[in-house]
Amino acid sequence: MIVHPECIPCILSVRMREIVASYSGEEAIEKLIMLLQKSIEVYREDTEITHTAWRLFNYTLEIAPGVKDYYTRLRSEVIEEGLKRLQIYKSFIERFNGYKKFWIAVKIAIAGNALDAGVAGYEPPKSIDPETILSTPFSIDHTREVYNLVRDGGLTILYLFDNAGEAVLDTILAGILRDMDNHVIGVAKDEPGFQNDLTYMDAVRYRLDKYFDEIISTGTNTPSIYQNMVSREYLRRQEEADLVIAKGMAHYEYITDIDLGKPVLFLLTPKCNVIARHTGSKKLTYVALLRQ
């Protein structure tokens, strides 16, 4: 996706928020923010939105290395909180069977996307109860088509993680896909990560790998699977996959402009007007969009 006028103040606001959260002292914070504001003209030259956000994020890490520690702590906190509540969602979903169970697992996975701290003007909830998940509507619901695709098993599925807290909820959908005899490979980002997105080391440290057949790294810390930057190993797995499940807005923003040569299921909740317009959905609803 191209950069829209609303995107630049959003990206810059998130970078500023990171600095304020990572440092103390008005003088130090003001100096870093001034450097950040001066850099925006350079980094906005890239017309693809996720590239702009990523380049400015990496620059922020250069001038304010404390931001890396801030996100390391944040990811640990949300993963630990998610693991404490995981059994609540598991017990809830066991009340259902067949397509209905799959449908609710998809909703739980999308609900996790609301736990994203990387959007300006949006404050993620600390947790989401099952009844709220059940009552939140889909704007786009292609779950029936996806269920028909995966229910007979035998597929290799690449599952592209987004934010760290969300990844805990993704384990429920991954488990159902594996119960259907599909091979599910979780895909995390490399260190130092991008914002609060799950890294490979996070997944290993908190044993999220036990919920998947495998977990691999993209080999980069880019917001999505930049085809000219990911590792050869990742590209091999992508080529072998039968289906890609892409979580969150950044994966949607990047992958909609490329052809992976296979079906892609986008799972997200739009948290800004740009994504809501582009998907043809409504903000803070659930989107399960299958691109064949």
PDB file of C-alpha atoms in Angstrom:
ATOM      1  CA  MET A   1       0.000   0.000   0.000  1.00  0.00           C
ATOM      2  CA  ILE A   2       1.111   3.519  -0.708  1.00  0.00           C
ATOM      3  CA  VAL A   3       1.598   6.050   2.050  1.00  0.00           C
ATOM      4  CA  HIS A   4      -1.606   8.028   2.618  1.00  0.00           C
ATOM      5  CA  PRO A   5      -1.613  11.553   4.091  1.00  0.00           C
ATOM      6  CA  GLU A   6      -2.898  10.226   7.440  1.00  0.00           C
ATOM      7  CA  CYS A   7      -0.050   7.702   7.681  1.00  0.00           C
ATOM      8  CA  ILE A   8       2.868  10.083   8.265  1.00  0.00           C
ATOM      9  CA  PRO A   9       1.535  11.723  11.463  1.00  0.00           C
ATOM     10  CA  CYS A  10       0.494   8.269  12.698  1.00  0.00           C
ATOM     11  CA  ILE A  11       3.941   6.750  12.169  1.00  0.00           C
ATOM     12  CA  LEU A  12       5.706   9.768  13.644  1.00  0.00           C
ATOM     13  CA  SER A  13       3.390   9.790  16.663  1.00  0.00           C
ATOM     14  CA  VAL A  14       4.148   6.138  17.414  1.00  0.00           C
ATOM     15  CA  ARG A  15       7.908   6.784  17.182  1.00  0.00           C
ATOM     16  CA  MET A  16       7.564   9.722  19.582  1.00  0.00           C
ATOM     17  CA  ARG A  17       5.514   7.636  21.981  1.00  0.00           C
ATOM     18  CA  GLU A  18       8.260   5.004  22.026  1.00  0.00           C
ATOM     19  CA  ILE A  19      10.849   7.593  22.989  1.00  0.00           C
ATOM     20  CA  VAL A  20       8.684   9.072  25.753  1.00  0.00           C
ATOM     21  CA  ALA A  21       8.052   5.574  27.141  1.00  0.00           C
ATOM     22  CA  SER A  22      11.760   4.673  27.038  1.00  0.00           C
ATOM     23  CA  TYR A  23      13.448   7.770  28.443  1.00  0.00           C
ATOM     24  CA  SER A  24      13.132  10.162  31.380  1.00  0.00           C
ATOM     25  CA  GLY A  25      14.086  13.821  31.472  1.00  0.00           C
ATOM     26  CA  GLU A  26      12.400  16.464  29.322  1.00  0.00           C
ATOM     27  CA  GLU A  27      15.642  17.715  27.774  1.00  0.00           C
ATOM     28  CA  ALA A  28      16.734  14.258  26.568  1.00  0.00           C
ATOM     29  CA  ILE A  29      13.276  13.442  25.202  1.00  0.00           C
ATOM     30  CA  GLU A  30      12.992  16.801  23.432  1.00  0.00           C
ATOM     31  CA  LYS A  31      16.394  16.332  21.775  1.00  0.00           C
ATOM     32  CA  LEU A  32      15.467  12.873  20.478  1.00  0.00           C
ATOM     33  CA  ILE A  33      12.092  14.024  19.192  1.00  0.00           C
ATOM     34  CA  MET A  34      13.729  16.917  17.328  1.00  0.00           C
ATOM     35  CA  LEU A  35      16.083  14.462  15.613  1.00  0.00           C
ATOM     36  CA  LEU A  36      13.117  12.298  14.723  1.00  0.00           C
ATOM     37  CA  GLN A  37      11.147  15.173  13.235  1.00  0.00           C
ATOM     38  CA  LYS A  38      14.096  16.252  11.109  1.00  0.00           C
ATOM     39  CA  SER A  39      14.429  12.737   9.695  1.00  0.00           C
ATOM     40  CA  ILE A  40      10.858  12.321   8.521  1.00  0.00           C
ATOM     41  CA  GLU A  41      11.421  14.062   5.177  1.00  0.00           C
ATOM     42  CA  VAL A  42      14.123  11.534   4.321  1.00  0.00           C
ATOM     43  CA  TYR A  43      12.166   8.450   5.316  1.00  0.00           C
ATOM     44  CA  ARG A  44       8.861   9.458   3.762  1.00  0.00           C
ATOM     45  CA  GLU A  45      10.410   9.237   0.266  1.00  0.00           C
ATOM     46  CA  ASP A  46       9.568   5.539   0.204  1.00  0.00           C
ATOM     47  CA  THR A  47       6.036   5.308  -1.165  1.00  0.00           C
ATOM     48  CA  GLU A  48       5.208   1.941   0.476  1.00  0.00           C
ATOM     49  CA  ILE A  49       3.751   2.449   3.923  1.00  0.00           C
ATOM     50  CA  THR A  50       5.400  -0.408   5.831  1.00  0.00           C
ATOM     51  CA  HIS A  51       8.838   0.452   4.433  1.00  0.00           C
ATOM     52  CA  THR A  52       8.442   4.015   5.679  1.00  0.00           C
ATOM     53  CA  ALA A  53       7.444   2.822   9.156  1.00  0.00           C
ATOM     54  CA  TRP A  54      10.274   0.273   9.283  1.00  0.00           C
ATOM     55  CA  ARG A  55      13.016   2.644   8.159  1.00  0.00           C
ATOM     56  CA  LEU A  56      11.941   5.262  10.668  1.00  0.00           C
ATOM     57  CA  PHE A  57      11.735   2.602  13.398  1.00  0.00           C
ATOM     58  CA  ASN A  58      15.301   1.480  12.705  1.00  0.00           C
ATOM     59  CA  TYR A  59      16.447   5.096  12.793  1.00  0.00           C
ATOM     60  CA  THR A  60      14.706   5.489  16.154  1.00  0.00           C
ATOM     61  CA  LEU A  61      16.642   2.490  17.492  1.00  0.00           C
ATOM     62  CA  GLU A  62      19.872   4.170  16.355  1.00  0.00           C
ATOM     63  CA  ILE A  63      19.260   7.468  18.118  1.00  0.00           C
ATOM     64  CA  ALA A  64      17.314   6.011  21.068  1.00  0.00           C
ATOM     65  CA  PRO A  65      18.549   2.454  21.796  1.00  0.00           C
ATOM     66  CA  GLY A  66      16.444   2.374  24.964  1.00  0.00           C
ATOM     67  CA  VAL A  67      13.421   1.810  22.721  1.00  0.00           C
ATOM     68  CA  LYS A  68      14.653  -1.731  22.074  1.00  0.00           C
ATOM     69  CA  ASP A  69      14.631  -2.529  25.803  1.00  0.00           C
ATOM     70  CA  TYR A  70      11.191  -0.939  26.135  1.00  0.00           C
ATOM     71  CA  TYR A  71       9.729  -3.270  23.521  1.00  0.00           C
ATOM     72  CA  THR A  72      11.527  -6.307  24.932  1.00  0.00           C
ATOM     73  CA  ARG A  73       9.828  -5.656  28.280  1.00  0.00           C
ATOM     74  CA  LEU A  74       6.488  -4.917  26.646  1.00  0.00           C
ATOM     75  CA  ARG A  75       6.508  -8.123  24.610  1.00  0.00           C
ATOM     76  CA  SER A  76       7.346 -10.181  27.693  1.00  0.00           C
ATOM     77  CA  GLU A  77       4.533  -8.570  29.686  1.00  0.00           C
ATOM     78  CA  VAL A  78       1.837  -9.168  27.075  1.00  0.00           C
ATOM     79  CA  ILE A  79       2.942 -12.749  26.383  1.00  0.00           C
ATOM     80  CA  GLU A  80       2.933 -13.595  30.081  1.00  0.00           C
ATOM     81  CA  GLU A  81      -0.510 -12.017  30.493  1.00  0.00           C
ATOM     82  CA  GLY A  82      -1.803 -13.925  27.462  1.00  0.00           C
ATOM     83  CA  LEU A  83      -0.496 -17.247  28.747  1.00  0.00           C
ATOM     84  CA  LYS A  84      -2.253 -16.673  32.087  1.00  0.00           C
ATOM     85  CA  ARG A  85      -5.568 -16.319  30.266  1.00  0.00           C
ATOM     86  CA  LEU A  86      -5.053 -18.909  27.531  1.00  0.00           C
ATOM     87  CA  GLN A  87      -6.986 -21.639  29.326  1.00  0.00           C
ATOM     88  CA  ILE A  88     -10.046 -19.369  29.500  1.00  0.00           C
ATOM     89  CA  TYR A  89     -10.225 -19.257  25.712  1.00  0.00           C
ATOM     90  CA  LYS A  90      -9.480 -22.958  25.364  1.00  0.00           C
ATOM     91  CA  SER A  91     -12.286 -23.895  27.748  1.00  0.00           C
ATOM     92  CA  PHE A  92     -14.675 -21.539  25.975  1.00  0.00           C
ATOM     93  CA  ILE A  93     -14.024 -22.949  22.509  1.00  0.00           C
ATOM     94  CA  GLU A  94     -14.504 -26.559  23.619  1.00  0.00           C
ATOM     95  CA  ARG A  95     -18.235 -25.860  23.798  1.00  0.00           C
ATOM     96  CA  PHE A  96     -18.333 -25.940  19.988  1.00  0.00           C
ATOM     97  CA  ASN A  97     -17.596 -28.360  17.148  1.00  0.00           C
ATOM     98  CA  GLY A  98     -16.887 -28.413  13.426  1.00  0.00           C
ATOM     99  CA  TYR A  99     -17.151 -25.197  11.467  1.00  0.00           C
ATOM    100  CA  LYS A 100     -18.533 -23.264  14.444  1.00  0.00           C
ATOM    101  CA  LYS A 101     -15.439 -24.133  16.490  1.00  0.00           C
ATOM    102  CA  PHE A 102     -13.187 -23.079  13.629  1.00  0.00           C
ATOM    103  CA  TRP A 103     -15.167 -19.838  13.197  1.00  0.00           C
ATOM    104  CA  ILE A 104     -14.743 -18.901  16.857  1.00  0.00           C
ATOM    105  CA  ALA A 105     -11.035 -19.810  16.792  1.00  0.00           C
ATOM    106  CA  VAL A 106     -10.621 -17.374  13.903  1.00  0.00           C
ATOM    107  CA  LYS A 107     -12.448 -14.699  15.897  1.00  0.00           C
ATOM    108  CA  ILE A 108     -10.164 -15.299  18.880  1.00  0.00           C
ATOM    109  CA  ALA A 109      -7.112 -14.983  16.626  1.00  0.00           C
ATOM    110  CA  ILE A 110      -8.413 -11.729  15.149  1.00  0.00           C
ATOM    111  CA  ALA A 111      -9.317 -10.402  18.599  1.00  0.00           C
ATOM    112  CA  GLY A 112      -5.661 -10.720  19.489  1.00  0.00           C
ATOM    113  CA  ASN A 113      -4.898  -8.170  16.783  1.00  0.00           C
ATOM    114  CA  ALA A 114      -6.626  -5.581  18.986  1.00  0.00           C
ATOM    115  CA  LEU A 115      -3.693  -5.944  21.421  1.00  0.00           C
ATOM    116  CA  ASP A 116      -1.445  -3.910  19.109  1.00  0.00           C
ATOM    117  CA  ALA A 117       0.402  -0.936  20.615  1.00  0.00           C
ATOM    118  CA  GLY A 118       1.711   0.310  17.259  1.00  0.00           C
ATOM    119  CA  VAL A 119      -1.138   2.569  16.082  1.00  0.00           C
ATOM    120  CA  ALA A 120      -1.367   6.254  17.001  1.00  0.00           C
ATOM    121  CA  GLY A 121      -4.494   7.261  18.869  1.00  0.00           C
ATOM    122  CA  TYR A 122      -5.343   3.669  19.694  1.00  0.00           C
ATOM    123  CA  GLU A 123      -5.025   2.209  23.178  1.00  0.00           C
ATOM    124  CA  PRO A 124      -5.074  -1.612  23.201  1.00  0.00           C
ATOM    125  CA  PRO A 125      -7.077  -3.406  25.888  1.00  0.00           C
ATOM    126  CA  LYS A 126      -5.151  -5.432  28.449  1.00  0.00           C
ATOM    127  CA  SER A 127      -7.320  -8.473  27.692  1.00  0.00           C
ATOM    128  CA  ILE A 128     -10.475  -9.430  25.812  1.00  0.00           C
ATOM    129  CA  ASP A 129     -13.118 -11.688  27.317  1.00  0.00           C
ATOM    130  CA  PRO A 130     -14.657 -14.500  25.215  1.00  0.00           C
ATOM    131  CA  GLU A 131     -18.164 -13.020  25.214  1.00  0.00           C
ATOM    132  CA  THR A 132     -16.853  -9.753  23.758  1.00  0.00           C
ATOM    133  CA  ILE A 133     -15.083 -11.754  21.052  1.00  0.00           C
ATOM    134  CA  LEU A 134     -18.263 -13.659  20.284  1.00  0.00           C
ATOM    135  CA  SER A 135     -20.363 -10.480  19.999  1.00  0.00           C
ATOM    136  CA  THR A 136     -17.909  -8.443  17.907  1.00  0.00           C
ATOM    137  CA  PRO A 137     -19.068  -8.603  14.261  1.00  0.00           C
ATOM    138  CA  PHE A 138     -17.193  -9.521  11.121  1.00  0.00           C
ATOM    139  CA  SER A 139     -17.078  -6.862   8.391  1.00  0.00           C
ATOM    140  CA  ILE A 140     -15.625  -9.475   6.057  1.00  0.00           C
ATOM    141  CA  ASP A 141     -16.097 -13.166   6.782  1.00  0.00           C
ATOM    142  CA  HIS A 142     -14.529 -15.717   4.433  1.00  0.00           C
ATOM    143  CA  THR A 143     -14.192 -18.350   7.152  1.00  0.00           C
ATOM    144  CA  ARG A 144     -16.515 -20.816   5.403  1.00  0.00           C
ATOM    145  CA  GLU A 145     -14.328 -20.793   2.276  1.00  0.00           C
ATOM    146  CA  VAL A 146     -11.198 -21.234   4.395  1.00  0.00           C
ATOM    147  CA  TYR A 147     -12.760 -24.050   6.423  1.00  0.00           C
ATOM    148  CA  ASN A 148     -13.589 -25.906   3.208  1.00  0.00           C
ATOM    149  CA  LEU A 149      -9.973 -25.436   2.142  1.00  0.00           C
ATOM    150  CA  VAL A 150      -8.328 -26.739   5.335  1.00  0.00           C
ATOM    151  CA  ARG A 151     -10.756 -29.284   6.808  1.00  0.00           C
ATOM    152  CA  ASP A 152      -9.497 -32.274   4.791  1.00  0.00           C
ATOM    153  CA  GLY A 153      -5.939 -31.706   5.985  1.00  0.00           C
ATOM    154  CA  GLY A 154      -2.690 -32.324   4.180  1.00  0.00           C
ATOM    155  CA  LEU A 155      -1.808 -28.648   3.744  1.00  0.00           C
ATOM    156  CA  THR A 156       1.368 -26.839   4.701  1.00  0.00           C
ATOM    157  CA  ILE A 157       0.313 -23.533   6.237  1.00  0.00           C
ATOM    158  CA  LEU A 158       2.587 -20.568   6.918  1.00  0.00           C
ATOM    159  CA  TYR A 159       1.239 -18.586   9.861  1.00  0.00           C
ATOM    160  CA  LEU A 160       2.691 -15.059   9.871  1.00  0.00           C
ATOM    161  CA  PHE A 161       2.635 -13.669  13.414  1.00  0.00           C
ATOM    162  CA  ASP A 162       1.970 -10.050  14.277  1.00  0.00           C
ATOM    163  CA  ASN A 163       2.119  -8.594  17.801  1.00  0.00           C
ATOM    164  CA  ALA A 164       3.449 -10.675  20.675  1.00  0.00           C
ATOM    165  CA  GLY A 165       0.313 -10.793  22.817  1.00  0.00           C
ATOM    166  CA  GLU A 166      -1.729 -11.753  19.780  1.00  0.00           C
ATOM    167  CA  ALA A 167       0.543 -14.722  19.082  1.00  0.00           C
ATOM    168  CA  VAL A 168      -0.625 -16.415  22.292  1.00  0.00           C
ATOM    169  CA  LEU A 169      -4.216 -16.369  21.016  1.00  0.00           C
ATOM    170  CA  ASP A 170      -3.027 -17.614  17.616  1.00  0.00           C
ATOM    171  CA  THR A 171      -2.088 -20.908  19.255  1.00  0.00           C
ATOM    172  CA  ILE A 172      -5.780 -21.864  19.506  1.00  0.00           C
ATOM    173  CA  LEU A 173      -6.388 -21.569  15.761  1.00  0.00           C
ATOM    174  CA  ALA A 174      -3.072 -23.284  15.068  1.00  0.00           C
ATOM    175  CA  GLY A 175      -4.149 -26.209  17.242  1.00  0.00           C
ATOM    176  CA  ILE A 176      -7.402 -26.645  15.329  1.00  0.00           C
ATOM    177  CA  LEU A 177      -5.587 -26.530  11.994  1.00  0.00           C
ATOM    178  CA  ARG A 178      -3.150 -29.176  13.249  1.00  0.00           C
ATOM    179  CA  ASP A 179      -6.016 -31.341  14.520  1.00  0.00           C
ATOM    180  CA  MET A 180      -7.225 -31.387  10.905  1.00  0.00           C
ATOM    181  CA  ASP A 181      -3.827 -32.893   9.971  1.00  0.00           C
ATOM    182  CA  ASN A 182      -2.358 -29.746   8.462  1.00  0.00           C
ATOM    183  CA  HIS A 183       1.300 -28.824   8.998  1.00  0.00           C
ATOM    184  CA  VAL A 184       1.385 -25.363  10.600  1.00  0.00           C
ATOM    185  CA  ILE A 185       4.583 -23.307  10.577  1.00  0.00           C
ATOM    186  CA  GLY A 186       4.670 -20.155  12.707  1.00  0.00           C
ATOM    187  CA  VAL A 187       6.727 -17.310  11.235  1.00  0.00           C
ATOM    188  CA  ALA A 188       8.217 -14.722  13.609  1.00  0.00           C
ATOM    189  CA  LYS A 189      10.527 -11.772  13.044  1.00  0.00           C
ATOM    190  CA  ASP A 190      14.252 -11.702  13.728  1.00  0.00           C
ATOM    191  CA  GLU A 191      15.856  -9.625  16.479  1.00  0.00           C
ATOM    192  CA  PRO A 192      15.545  -6.818  17.412  1.00  0.00           C
ATOM    193  CA  GLY A 193      12.002  -7.178  16.132  1.00  0.00           C
ATOM    194  CA  PHE A 194       9.659  -4.502  14.852  1.00  0.00           C
ATOM    195  CA  GLN A 195       7.745  -2.602  17.525  1.00  0.00           C
ATOM    196  CA  ASN A 196       5.874  -5.112  19.726  1.00  0.00           C
ATOM    197  CA  ASP A 197       5.762  -7.868  17.082  1.00  0.00           C
ATOM    198  CA  LEU A 198       6.699 -11.395  18.123  1.00  0.00           C
ATOM    199  CA  THR A 199      10.332 -12.374  17.560  1.00  0.00           C
ATOM    200  CA  TYR A 200      11.710 -15.855  17.096  1.00  0.00           C
ATOM    201  CA  MET A 201      13.481 -15.629  20.449  1.00  0.00           C
ATOM    202  CA  ASP A 202      10.208 -14.621  22.152  1.00  0.00           C
ATOM    203  CA  ALA A 203       8.535 -17.706  20.699  1.00  0.00           C
ATOM    204  CA  VAL A 204      11.309 -20.012  21.900  1.00  0.00           C
ATOM    205  CA  ARG A 205      11.620 -18.393  25.329  1.00  0.00           C
ATOM    206  CA  TYR A 206       7.901 -18.753  26.068  1.00  0.00           C
ATOM    207  CA  ARG A 207       7.582 -22.159  24.397  1.00  0.00           C
ATOM    208  CA  LEU A 208       5.025 -21.049  21.842  1.00  0.00           C
ATOM    209  CA  ASP A 209       6.777 -23.481  19.511  1.00  0.00           C
ATOM    210  CA  LYS A 210       5.004 -26.394  21.216  1.00  0.00           C
ATOM    211  CA  TYR A 211       1.692 -25.211  19.750  1.00  0.00           C
ATOM    212  CA  PHE A 212       3.014 -25.335  16.173  1.00  0.00           C
ATOM    213  CA  ASP A 213       4.705 -27.998  14.081  1.00  0.00           C
ATOM    214  CA  GLU A 214       7.584 -25.569  13.596  1.00  0.00           C
ATOM    215  CA  ILE A 215       8.443 -21.943  14.230  1.00  0.00           C
ATOM    216  CA  ILE A 216      10.893 -20.184  11.922  1.00  0.00           C
ATOM    217  CA  SER A 217      12.241 -16.662  11.492  1.00  0.00           C
ATOM    218  CA  THR A 218      11.900 -14.458   8.443  1.00  0.00           C
ATOM    219  CA  GLY A 219      15.592 -13.624   8.892  1.00  0.00           C
ATOM    220  CA  THR A 220      14.800  -9.896   9.176  1.00  0.00           C
ATOM    221  CA  ASN A 221      13.043  -7.481  11.513  1.00  0.00           C
ATOM    222  CA  THR A 222      10.908  -6.019   8.718  1.00  0.00           C
ATOM    223  CA  PRO A 223       7.182  -5.437   9.402  1.00  0.00           C
ATOM    224  CA  SER A 224       6.284  -7.994   6.737  1.00  0.00           C
ATOM    225  CA  ILE A 225       7.867 -10.584   4.467  1.00  0.00           C
ATOM    226  CA  TYR A 226       9.827  -8.276   2.161  1.00  0.00           C
ATOM    227  CA  GLN A 227      10.672 -10.642  -0.654  1.00  0.00           C
ATOM    228  CA  ASN A 228      14.056  -9.057  -1.356  1.00  0.00           C
ATOM    229  CA  MET A 229      15.123  -9.150   2.302  1.00  0.00           C
ATOM    230  CA  VAL A 230      13.832 -12.339   3.936  1.00  0.00           C
ATOM    231  CA  SER A 231      16.136 -15.341   4.237  1.00  0.00           C
ATOM    232  CA  ARG A 232      16.490 -18.027   1.568  1.00  0.00           C
ATOM    233  CA  GLU A 233      15.166 -20.531   4.092  1.00  0.00           C
ATOM    234  CA  TYR A 234      12.012 -18.508   4.565  1.00  0.00           C
ATOM    235  CA  LEU A 235      11.518 -18.149   0.798  1.00  0.00           C
ATOM    236  CA  ARG A 236      11.869 -21.927   0.430  1.00  0.00           C
ATOM    237  CA  ARG A 237       9.151 -22.475   3.039  1.00  0.00           C
ATOM    238  CA  GLN A 238       6.952 -19.907   1.369  1.00  0.00           C
ATOM    239  CA  GLU A 239       7.333 -21.660  -1.971  1.00  0.00           C
ATOM    240  CA  GLU A 240       6.399 -25.012  -0.423  1.00  0.00           C
ATOM    241  CA  ALA A 241       3.358 -23.687   1.458  1.00  0.00           C
ATOM    242  CA  ASP A 242      -0.213 -24.296   0.296  1.00  0.00           C
ATOM    243  CA  LEU A 243      -1.749 -21.453   2.298  1.00  0.00           C
ATOM    244  CA  VAL A 244      -0.471 -18.322   4.045  1.00  0.00           C
ATOM    245  CA  ILE A 245      -2.284 -16.877   7.045  1.00  0.00           C
ATOM    246  CA  ALA A 246      -1.195 -13.253   7.520  1.00  0.00           C
ATOM    247  CA  LYS A 247      -2.008 -11.549  10.818  1.00  0.00           C
ATOM    248  CA  GLY A 248      -2.357  -7.824  11.290  1.00  0.00           C
ATOM    249  CA  MET A 249      -2.313  -4.580   9.340  1.00  0.00           C
ATOM    250  CA  ALA A 250       1.351  -4.479   8.274  1.00  0.00           C
ATOM    251  CA  HIS A 251       1.176  -7.865   6.561  1.00  0.00           C
ATOM    252  CA  TYR A 252      -2.018  -6.741   4.836  1.00  0.00           C
ATOM    253  CA  GLU A 253      -0.442  -3.455   3.737  1.00  0.00           C
ATOM    254  CA  TYR A 254       2.557  -5.172   2.142  1.00  0.00           C
ATOM    255  CA  ILE A 255       1.196  -8.466   0.814  1.00  0.00           C
ATOM    256  CA  THR A 256      -1.790  -6.925  -0.996  1.00  0.00           C
ATOM    257  CA  ASP A 257       0.713  -5.424  -3.453  1.00  0.00           C
ATOM    258  CA  ILE A 258       2.490  -8.695  -4.306  1.00  0.00           C
ATOM    259  CA  ASP A 259       1.547 -12.142  -5.594  1.00  0.00           C
ATOM    260  CA  LEU A 260       2.677 -15.067  -3.471  1.00  0.00           C
ATOM    261  CA  GLY A 261       1.250 -17.556  -5.948  1.00  0.00           C
ATOM    262  CA  LYS A 262      -1.057 -19.174  -3.372  1.00  0.00           C
ATOM    263  CA  PRO A 263      -4.093 -18.308  -1.259  1.00  0.00           C
ATOM    264  CA  VAL A 264      -3.575 -15.780   1.526  1.00  0.00           C
ATOM    265  CA  LEU A 265      -5.930 -15.393   4.476  1.00  0.00           C
ATOM    266  CA  PHE A 266      -5.691 -11.944   6.059  1.00  0.00           C
ATOM    267  CA  LEU A 267      -6.845 -11.823   9.690  1.00  0.00           C
ATOM    268  CA  LEU A 268      -7.005  -8.389  11.290  1.00  0.00           C
ATOM    269  CA  THR A 269      -9.069  -5.754  12.995  1.00  0.00           C
ATOM    270  CA  PRO A 270      -8.719  -2.373  11.238  1.00  0.00           C
ATOM    271  CA  LYS A 271      -7.550   0.204  13.754  1.00  0.00           C
ATOM    272  CA  CYS A 272      -7.350   3.171  11.402  1.00  0.00           C
ATOM    273  CA  ASN A 273      -9.496   4.707   8.677  1.00  0.00           C
ATOM    274  CA  VAL A 274      -6.940   3.963   5.941  1.00  0.00           C
ATOM    275  CA  ILE A 275      -7.110   0.187   6.452  1.00  0.00           C
ATOM    276  CA  ALA A 276     -10.863   0.251   6.969  1.00  0.00           C
ATOM    277  CA  ARG A 277     -11.309   2.014   3.615  1.00  0.00           C
ATOM    278  CA  HIS A 278      -8.828  -0.211   1.795  1.00  0.00           C
ATOM    279  CA  THR A 279     -10.431  -3.447   3.017  1.00  0.00           C
ATOM    280  CA  GLY A 280     -13.967  -2.106   2.603  1.00  0.00           C
ATOM    281  CA  SER A 281     -14.665  -2.793   6.268  1.00  0.00           C
ATOM    282  CA  LYS A 282     -15.335  -0.859   9.468  1.00  0.00           C
ATOM    283  CA  LYS A 283     -12.865   0.101  12.177  1.00  0.00           C
ATOM    284  CA  LEU A 284     -12.535  -2.289  15.127  1.00  0.00           C
ATOM    285  CA  THR A 285     -14.594  -5.024  13.488  1.00  0.00           C
ATOM    286  CA  TYR A 286     -13.188  -8.415  12.448  1.00  0.00           C
ATOM    287  CA  VAL A 287     -11.811  -9.073   8.981  1.00  0.00           C
ATOM    288  CA  ALA A 288     -11.164 -12.589   7.630  1.00  0.00           C
ATOM    289  CA  LEU A 289     -10.324 -11.882   4.003  1.00  0.00           C
ATOM    290  CA  LEU A 290      -9.263 -14.753   1.714  1.00  0.00           C
ATOM    291  CA  ARG A 291      -7.366 -13.795  -1.413  1.00  0.00           C
ATOM    292  CA  GLN A 292      -7.277 -16.770  -3.757  1.00  0.00           C
TER     293      GLN A 292
END
